[in-house]
Coordinates of C-alpha atoms and ligand atoms in Angstrom, one line a residue:
M6 CA 0.0 0.0 0.0
T7 CA 1.1 3.6 -0.6
T8 CA 3.0 5.0 2.4
Y9 CA 1.4 8.5 1.9
H10 CA -1.4 8.3 4.5
L11 CA -1.7 10.9 7.2
D12 CA -4.2 8.8 9.0
S13 CA -4.1 9.7 12.7
A14 CA -7.8 10.5 12.5
L15 CA -8.5 6.8 11.8
S16 CA -9.1 4.4 14.7
D17 CA -7.5 1.0 14.5
D18 CA -10.9 -0.5 13.5
M19 CA -11.2 2.0 10.7
K20 CA -7.7 1.2 9.5
Q21 CA -8.7 -2.5 9.5
V22 CA -11.6 -1.7 7.2
R23 CA -9.3 0.3 5.0
D24 CA -6.8 -2.5 4.7
T25 CA -9.6 -5.1 4.0
V26 CA -10.9 -2.9 1.2
H27 CA -7.4 -2.3 -0.1
R28 CA -6.9 -6.1 -0.3
F29 CA -10.2 -6.4 -2.2
A30 CA -9.0 -3.7 -4.6
V31 CA -5.6 -5.5 -5.2
E32 CA -6.8 -9.0 -5.4
V33 CA -10.3 -8.8 -6.9
M34 CA -10.9 -5.4 -8.5
R35 CA -7.6 -4.7 -10.4
P36 CA -7.4 -8.1 -12.2
A37 CA -11.1 -7.9 -13.0
A38 CA -10.9 -4.4 -14.3
A39 CA -7.9 -5.2 -16.5
E40 CA -9.9 -8.0 -18.1
L41 CA -13.1 -5.9 -18.5
D42 CA -11.2 -2.9 -19.9
R43 CA -9.8 -5.0 -22.7
M44 CA -13.1 -6.3 -23.9
S45 CA -13.8 -4.9 -27.4
D46 CA -17.5 -5.5 -27.1
A47 CA -19.2 -3.6 -24.2
S48 CA -21.9 -6.4 -24.1
D49 CA -19.2 -8.8 -22.9
V50 CA -18.7 -6.7 -19.8
V51 CA -22.2 -7.7 -18.6
A52 CA -22.3 -11.2 -20.2
P53 CA -23.5 -14.0 -17.8
D54 CA -19.9 -15.4 -17.5
S55 CA -18.3 -11.9 -17.0
V56 CA -16.0 -11.4 -14.0
L57 CA -18.1 -8.4 -13.2
W58 CA -20.6 -10.6 -11.3
K59 CA -17.9 -12.2 -9.2
V60 CA -16.7 -8.7 -8.2
M61 CA -20.3 -7.7 -7.3
D62 CA -20.7 -10.9 -5.2
R63 CA -17.5 -10.4 -3.3
Y64 CA -18.3 -6.7 -2.8
K65 CA -21.7 -7.6 -1.3
E66 CA -19.9 -10.1 1.0
L67 CA -17.7 -7.3 2.3
G68 CA -20.8 -5.3 3.5
I69 CA -19.1 -2.0 3.1
G70 CA -21.3 -0.1 0.6
D71 CA -23.9 1.3 2.9
P72 CA -22.4 3.7 5.5
S73 CA -25.5 3.5 7.7
K74 CA -24.5 -0.1 8.4
Y75 CA -21.1 0.8 9.7
D76 CA -20.3 0.4 13.4
P77 CA -23.2 2.1 15.2
D78 CA -20.8 3.7 17.7
L79 CA -19.3 5.9 15.0
S80 CA -20.3 9.5 15.0
P81 CA -21.8 10.9 11.7
A82 CA -18.4 12.6 11.0
E83 CA -16.4 9.4 11.7
R84 CA -18.9 7.4 9.5
A85 CA -18.4 9.9 6.7
L86 CA -14.6 9.8 7.1
L87 CA -14.6 6.0 7.0
H88 CA -16.8 6.1 3.9
A89 CA -14.4 8.5 2.2
V90 CA -11.6 6.1 3.0
V91 CA -13.6 3.2 1.5
L92 CA -14.5 5.1 -1.7
E93 CA -10.9 6.1 -2.2
E94 CA -9.6 2.5 -1.8
L95 CA -12.3 1.0 -4.1
S96 CA -11.5 3.6 -6.7
W97 CA -7.8 3.1 -6.3
G98 CA -8.7 -0.5 -7.3
D99 CA -10.9 0.6 -10.3
V100 CA -13.2 3.5 -10.4
G101 CA -15.6 2.1 -13.0
L102 CA -16.2 -1.0 -10.9
A103 CA -16.3 1.2 -7.7
I104 CA -19.2 3.2 -9.3
S105 CA -21.0 0.2 -10.6
V106 CA -20.9 -1.8 -7.3
G107 CA -21.5 1.3 -5.3
L108 CA -24.8 1.8 -6.9
C109 CA -25.9 -1.7 -5.6
D110 CA -26.7 -0.3 -2.2
T111 CA -28.6 2.8 -3.2
I112 CA -32.3 2.0 -3.9
A113 CA -33.7 1.0 -0.4
P114 CA -31.7 3.9 1.3
W115 CA -33.4 6.3 -1.2
A116 CA -36.8 5.2 0.1
L117 CA -35.7 5.5 3.7
G118 CA -34.1 8.9 3.1
F119 CA -37.4 10.3 1.7
G120 CA -39.5 8.7 4.5
R121 CA -41.3 6.3 2.1
Q122 CA -41.9 3.4 4.4
E123 CA -43.9 1.2 2.0
A124 CA -41.2 1.6 -0.7
Y125 CA -38.5 0.9 1.8
E126 CA -40.1 -2.3 2.9
Y127 CA -40.5 -3.3 -0.8
F128 CA -37.0 -2.5 -1.9
S129 CA -35.1 -3.6 1.2
K130 CA -36.3 -7.2 0.5
R131 CA -34.7 -7.1 -3.0
E132 CA -31.0 -7.1 -3.7
D133 CA -31.2 -4.4 -6.4
I134 CA -28.5 -3.2 -8.7
G135 CA -29.3 0.4 -8.8
C136 CA -28.9 3.3 -11.1
L137 CA -29.6 7.1 -11.2
A138 CA -31.4 7.9 -14.4
L139 CA -31.4 11.7 -15.2
T140 CA -29.6 12.5 -18.5
E141 CA -31.6 12.4 -21.7
P142 CA -30.3 12.4 -25.3
D143 CA -31.5 16.0 -25.9
H144 CA -31.1 17.3 -22.3
G145 CA -27.8 16.6 -20.5
S146 CA -26.5 19.7 -18.7
D147 CA -30.1 21.1 -18.9
H148 CA -31.2 18.4 -16.4
V149 CA -28.2 19.1 -14.1
G150 CA -28.4 22.9 -14.1
F151 CA -30.8 23.7 -11.3
T152 CA -29.2 27.2 -11.0
E153 CA -29.8 28.0 -14.7
P154 CA -32.8 29.8 -16.4
I155 CA -33.2 26.8 -18.8
F156 CA -34.1 24.6 -15.8
S157 CA -37.5 26.4 -15.3
D158 CA -38.1 27.3 -18.9
P159 CA -41.7 26.1 -19.7
A160 CA -40.7 25.8 -23.4
V161 CA -38.4 22.8 -22.6
R162 CA -40.1 19.5 -23.4
P163 CA -38.0 16.7 -22.0
S164 CA -38.4 13.1 -23.3
C165 CA -39.1 11.3 -20.1
R166 CA -42.4 12.4 -18.5
A167 CA -44.9 11.2 -15.9
R168 CA -48.6 11.7 -15.4
R169 CA -50.7 10.8 -12.5
E170 CA -53.6 8.3 -13.0
G171 CA -55.5 7.4 -9.8
N172 CA -53.0 6.0 -7.3
E173 CA -50.4 5.3 -10.0
Y174 CA -48.0 7.3 -12.2
V175 CA -47.6 6.5 -15.9
I176 CA -44.1 7.1 -17.3
N177 CA -43.1 7.4 -21.0
G178 CA -39.9 8.4 -22.7
Q179 CA -36.2 7.6 -22.5
K180 CA -33.1 8.2 -20.5
A181 CA -29.7 8.5 -22.3
A182 CA -27.0 5.9 -22.9
W183 CA -25.0 7.5 -20.1
V184 CA -27.0 6.0 -17.3
S185 CA -24.4 4.1 -15.2
N186 CA -25.5 0.4 -14.8
G187 CA -28.2 1.3 -17.3
T188 CA -28.5 -2.1 -19.0
I189 CA -28.0 -4.2 -15.8
A190 CA -29.8 -2.2 -13.1
T191 CA -32.8 -3.9 -11.5
A192 CA -34.2 -0.7 -10.1
A193 CA -33.8 3.0 -10.9
A194 CA -33.9 6.3 -9.0
L195 CA -35.6 8.1 -11.9
F196 CA -35.7 11.9 -12.3
C197 CA -38.2 12.9 -14.9
T198 CA -40.7 15.7 -15.7
M199 CA -44.4 15.9 -15.0
E200 CA -46.4 16.0 -18.3
D201 CA -48.4 19.0 -17.0
S202 CA -45.3 20.9 -15.8
K203 CA -45.6 24.7 -16.3
D204 CA -42.0 25.1 -15.1
G205 CA -40.1 22.9 -17.6
L206 CA -37.6 20.6 -16.0
K207 CA -38.2 22.1 -12.5
G208 CA -41.7 20.7 -12.6
G209 CA -40.2 17.3 -12.1
A210 CA -40.7 14.2 -10.0
A211 CA -38.4 11.4 -8.7
F212 CA -39.5 7.8 -8.5
L213 CA -38.0 4.5 -7.5
V214 CA -38.8 2.2 -10.4
P215 CA -38.4 -1.6 -10.4
L216 CA -37.0 -2.2 -13.9
E217 CA -38.8 -5.5 -14.4
L218 CA -42.1 -3.6 -14.7
P219 CA -44.0 -4.0 -18.0
G220 CA -43.0 -1.3 -20.5
V221 CA -39.4 -1.0 -19.5
S222 CA -36.7 -1.8 -22.1
R223 CA -33.0 -1.2 -22.5
G224 CA -30.5 -0.1 -25.1
K225 CA -27.2 -1.7 -26.0
P226 CA -24.3 -1.3 -23.5
L227 CA -22.4 1.8 -24.4
D228 CA -18.9 1.6 -25.8
K229 CA -16.6 4.4 -24.6
I230 CA -12.9 5.3 -24.0
G231 CA -12.8 5.4 -20.2
Q232 CA -14.3 3.6 -17.2
R233 CA -15.0 0.7 -19.6
S234 CA -15.7 -1.6 -16.6
L235 CA -18.7 0.6 -15.8
N236 CA -21.8 -0.6 -17.7
Q237 CA -23.9 2.2 -19.2
G238 CA -26.9 2.3 -21.5
E239 CA -30.3 3.7 -22.3
I240 CA -33.6 2.9 -20.5
F241 CA -36.9 3.3 -22.3
F242 CA -40.3 3.7 -20.6
S243 CA -43.5 2.9 -22.5
D244 CA -46.6 3.4 -20.3
V245 CA -44.8 2.1 -17.3
R246 CA -47.1 2.2 -14.3
V247 CA -45.5 3.0 -11.0
P248 CA -47.4 2.9 -7.7
E249 CA -47.7 6.3 -5.9
A250 CA -45.9 4.7 -2.9
F251 CA -42.7 4.7 -5.0
M252 CA -42.9 8.4 -5.8
L253 CA -40.2 10.3 -3.8
I254 CA -41.1 13.9 -4.6
E255 CA -43.1 15.8 -7.1
G256 CA -43.6 19.4 -8.3
P257 CA -41.6 22.6 -8.7
D258 CA -41.4 23.4 -5.0
A259 CA -39.5 20.2 -4.1
Y260 CA -37.9 19.0 -7.3
G261 CA -35.1 21.7 -7.7
M262 CA -34.3 21.5 -4.0
V263 CA -34.1 17.8 -4.0
W264 CA -32.0 17.6 -7.2
E265 CA -29.6 20.1 -5.7
M266 CA -29.3 17.8 -2.6
V267 CA -28.7 14.7 -4.8
L268 CA -26.1 16.5 -6.9
K269 CA -24.3 17.6 -3.8
Q270 CA -24.0 14.1 -2.6
A271 CA -23.0 12.7 -6.0
N272 CA -20.4 15.5 -6.5
S273 CA -18.9 14.9 -3.1
A274 CA -18.7 11.1 -3.7
M275 CA -17.0 11.8 -7.1
G276 CA -14.4 13.9 -5.3
Q277 CA -13.6 11.1 -2.9
Q278 CA -13.5 8.5 -5.7
F279 CA -11.2 10.4 -8.0
V280 CA -8.7 11.0 -5.2
G281 CA -8.3 7.2 -5.4
V282 CA -7.7 7.3 -9.2
A283 CA -5.1 10.1 -8.7
R284 CA -3.4 8.1 -6.0
A285 CA -3.3 5.0 -8.2
A286 CA -1.6 7.0 -10.9
L287 CA 0.9 8.5 -8.4
D288 CA 1.7 5.0 -6.9
H289 CA 2.4 3.5 -10.3
A290 CA 4.5 6.5 -11.4
V291 CA 6.7 6.4 -8.2
A292 CA 7.2 2.6 -8.5
Y293 CA 8.1 2.9 -12.2
A294 CA 10.5 5.8 -11.6
K295 CA 12.4 3.8 -9.0
E296 CA 12.8 0.8 -11.4
R297 CA 13.3 2.4 -14.8
V298 CA 17.0 3.1 -15.5
Q299 CA 18.0 5.7 -18.0
G300 CA 21.2 7.8 -18.1
G301 CA 22.7 5.0 -15.9
V302 CA 20.4 5.7 -12.9
P303 CA 16.8 5.1 -11.9
I304 CA 14.8 7.9 -13.5
I305 CA 13.6 9.1 -10.1
Q306 CA 17.1 10.5 -9.7
H307 CA 16.7 12.9 -12.6
Q308 CA 15.6 16.3 -11.3
G309 CA 12.7 16.8 -13.8
V310 CA 11.1 13.4 -12.9
K311 CA 11.6 14.0 -9.2
A312 CA 10.0 17.5 -9.4
R313 CA 7.1 16.1 -11.4
L314 CA 6.5 13.3 -8.9
F315 CA 6.4 15.8 -6.1
R316 CA 3.9 18.0 -7.9
M317 CA 1.7 14.9 -8.4
F318 CA 2.1 14.0 -4.7
S319 CA 1.1 17.5 -3.6
K320 CA -1.9 17.6 -5.8
V321 CA -3.2 14.2 -4.5
E322 CA -2.8 15.4 -0.9
A323 CA -4.6 18.7 -1.6
A324 CA -7.4 16.9 -3.4
R325 CA -7.8 14.4 -0.6
A326 CA -7.9 17.2 2.0
L327 CA -10.7 19.0 0.2
A328 CA -12.7 15.8 -0.6
R329 CA -12.6 14.6 3.0
R330 CA -13.4 18.0 4.4
V331 CA -16.4 18.4 2.2
A332 CA -17.6 14.8 3.0
V333 CA -17.2 15.1 6.7
E334 CA -18.8 18.6 6.9
A335 CA -21.7 17.3 4.8
A336 CA -22.4 14.6 7.4
V337 CA -23.0 17.2 10.1
A338 CA -24.4 20.2 8.2
D339 CA -26.2 21.2 5.0
I340 CA -23.2 22.3 3.0
P341 CA -23.6 24.9 0.2
F342 CA -23.5 23.4 -3.4
Q343 CA -20.3 25.2 -4.3
H344 CA -18.3 23.2 -1.9
A345 CA -19.5 19.8 -3.3
A346 CA -18.9 21.1 -6.8
A347 CA -15.4 22.3 -5.9
S348 CA -14.6 18.8 -4.5
K349 CA -15.8 17.1 -7.7
I350 CA -14.1 19.6 -10.0
V351 CA -10.8 19.8 -8.2
C352 CA -10.5 16.0 -7.6
T353 CA -11.4 14.9 -11.1
Q354 CA -9.1 17.5 -12.6
T355 CA -6.4 16.3 -10.2
A356 CA -6.9 12.7 -11.3
Y357 CA -6.7 13.8 -14.9
E358 CA -3.5 15.8 -14.4
V359 CA -1.8 13.2 -12.2
A360 CA -2.7 10.4 -14.7
H361 CA -1.4 12.6 -17.5
D362 CA 1.9 13.1 -15.6
A363 CA 2.1 9.4 -14.9
V364 CA 1.9 8.6 -18.6
Q365 CA 4.7 11.1 -19.1
I366 CA 6.9 9.4 -16.5
F367 CA 6.3 6.0 -18.1
G368 CA 7.6 7.4 -21.4
G369 CA 6.5 5.3 -24.4
N370 CA 5.4 2.6 -22.0
G371 CA 2.8 5.0 -20.7
L372 CA 1.0 4.7 -24.0
A373 CA 1.0 0.9 -24.1
R374 CA -1.9 -1.2 -23.1
E375 CA 0.5 -3.5 -21.3
Y376 CA 1.1 -0.9 -18.6
P377 CA -1.6 0.4 -16.3
V378 CA -1.4 4.2 -16.6
E379 CA -3.1 4.8 -20.0
K380 CA -6.2 3.2 -18.5
L381 CA -6.2 5.6 -15.6
F382 CA -5.8 8.5 -18.0
R383 CA -8.8 7.3 -19.9
D384 CA -10.8 6.7 -16.7
A385 CA -9.9 10.2 -15.4
R386 CA -10.8 11.8 -18.7
A387 CA -14.4 10.6 -18.5
S388 CA -14.7 12.0 -15.0
L389 CA -14.5 15.6 -16.3
I390 CA -17.9 15.1 -17.9
E391 CA -19.5 12.6 -15.5
D392 CA -22.0 13.9 -12.9
G393 CA -22.1 17.3 -14.7
E394 CA -19.4 18.6 -17.0
N395 CA -16.8 20.4 -14.9
D396 CA -16.9 23.9 -16.6
F397 CA -20.7 23.9 -16.4
L398 CA -20.7 22.7 -12.7
G399 CA -18.2 25.6 -12.1
L400 CA -20.6 28.1 -13.7
M401 CA -23.5 26.8 -11.6
A402 CA -21.3 27.0 -8.4
A403 CA -20.1 30.5 -9.3
S404 CA -23.7 31.7 -9.4
R405 CA -23.9 30.8 -5.6
L406 CA -20.8 32.9 -4.7
Ligands
LIG528 C1 -18.7 8.2 -17.1 C2 -20.1 8.9 -17.1 C3 -21.0 8.4 -16.2 C4 -22.3 9.0 -16.2 N1 -23.3 8.5 -15.4 C5 -24.5 9.0 -15.5 C6 -25.6 8.4 -14.7 O1 -25.4 7.5 -13.9 N2 -26.9 8.9 -14.8 C7 -27.1 9.9 -15.7 O2 -28.3 10.3 -15.7 N3 -26.2 10.5 -16.4 C8 -24.9 10.1 -16.3 N4 -23.9 10.7 -17.1 C9 -24.2 11.8 -17.9 C10 -23.6 13.1 -17.5 O3 -24.3 13.6 -16.4 C11 -23.7 14.1 -18.7 O4 -22.9 13.6 -19.7 C12 -23.4 15.5 -18.4 O5 -24.3 16.1 -17.5 C13 -23.2 16.4 -19.6 O6 -24.3 16.3 -20.4 P1 -24.1 16.0 -22.0 O7 -23.2 14.9 -22.1 O8 -25.5 15.9 -22.6 O9 -23.4 17.3 -22.5 P2 -24.1 18.7 -23.0 O10 -25.1 19.1 -22.0 O11 -24.6 18.5 -24.4 O12 -22.9 19.7 -22.9 C14 -22.0 19.8 -24.0 C15 -21.0 21.0 -23.7 O13 -21.8 22.2 -23.6 C16 -21.6 22.9 -22.4 N5 -22.9 23.5 -21.9 C17 -24.1 22.9 -21.9 N6 -25.0 23.7 -21.4 C18 -24.4 24.8 -21.0 C19 -24.9 26.0 -20.4 N7 -26.1 26.2 -20.1 N8 -23.9 27.0 -20.2 C20 -22.6 26.8 -20.5 N9 -22.2 25.6 -21.1 C21 -23.0 24.7 -21.3 C22 -21.2 21.8 -21.4 O14 -20.4 22.4 -20.3 C23 -20.4 20.9 -22.3 O15 -19.0 21.3 -22.4 C24 -22.6 10.1 -17.1 C25 -21.6 10.6 -17.9 C26 -20.3 10.0 -17.9 C27 -19.3 10.6 -18.9

């Protein structure tokens, strides 16, 4: 394991959890991710004999995904810190898999969080693979941008819409190929728009939708350059009837506020996850620089390489400090959106820059599939768009300053 932890805030029990997750990352996630990343057909990633399912099973056995199930004696701040440690380790292993397996534990907690007891009882009996379905082919940033005029523009007609009929909601339309776990999820947290909305996207509603319901269908798994171990794909809804008990919130008074809360949590989690990616790139670069001999000495002895490694190290430390500060603060207070956005933007940009530098330190080998850093570079590149494109998130956050 990297020696770079300043971990006096972690108890011995927390360190034990970290070490267990680290072993899982080394022994299970990394070999599986290397295999999944090389698959030329994205459908093979989710084929019945794919190693993905073994990773999911082993992850569930670890019982680490839902922080509410951690040691009950932990304070909210300690729980958040431990979860940040877990997310970093999993993502150090492979961020695509970390995101995919991390969504497994999300559906029943959504119901609990929104006080929907009947939905909680229903979903807590299932072992759902979850997803968060928001993006549509014609509305990506529009759906994210709760601070922007477009969000409440009545002229915007999104694809995926719901109407109420008696004690059910009827959903029609589609979500984009970017939905993570889109073709394998068994249930979705669906953010869509009410058919009679007078406020455009802001007149939305959120539902928990079992994806075996009649009228649900899927697209093909998406082929993309980074996070190839993370399944993504479209979800289509044709007259899908969802009981009102599975509705989380509805209408312009609640929707924007709730979406902001969800985006804050997602952005904060992304920050913690991409610290793991940045650290993985740093670890590989340091190890390689100590082994690779050029000019008669290990390249770490060349001043330019040494200076680059220290810049990488400093960036990882700074990103981790921000990500954990935001995560811990969010566990005890309602943090402003700009802090969560800063965590996501800084940490994903850090992962991208550190992975870029790692490729440089590996020289030509950095570009070769045989070595691990080109994959980290591709994984980090995707993160600059994931969960809200970084420049756009920055504009949203700036409107709150
Ligand atoms: C790896 C990955 C995982 C993802 N997972 C999910 C998921 O689980 N669920 C889900 O629903 N979605 C998911 N997404 C989708 C993601 O949220 C969107 O890709 C993102 O919000 C951007 O939307 P878009 O791709 O449609 O780009 P667009 O909205 O078309 O943006 C294109 C460009 O225009 C700029 N732009 C757009 N609007 C404005 C504006 N008003 N002002 C200034 N600039 C603007 C953007 O900043 C961007 O540079 C994922 C994406 C990736 C890459």
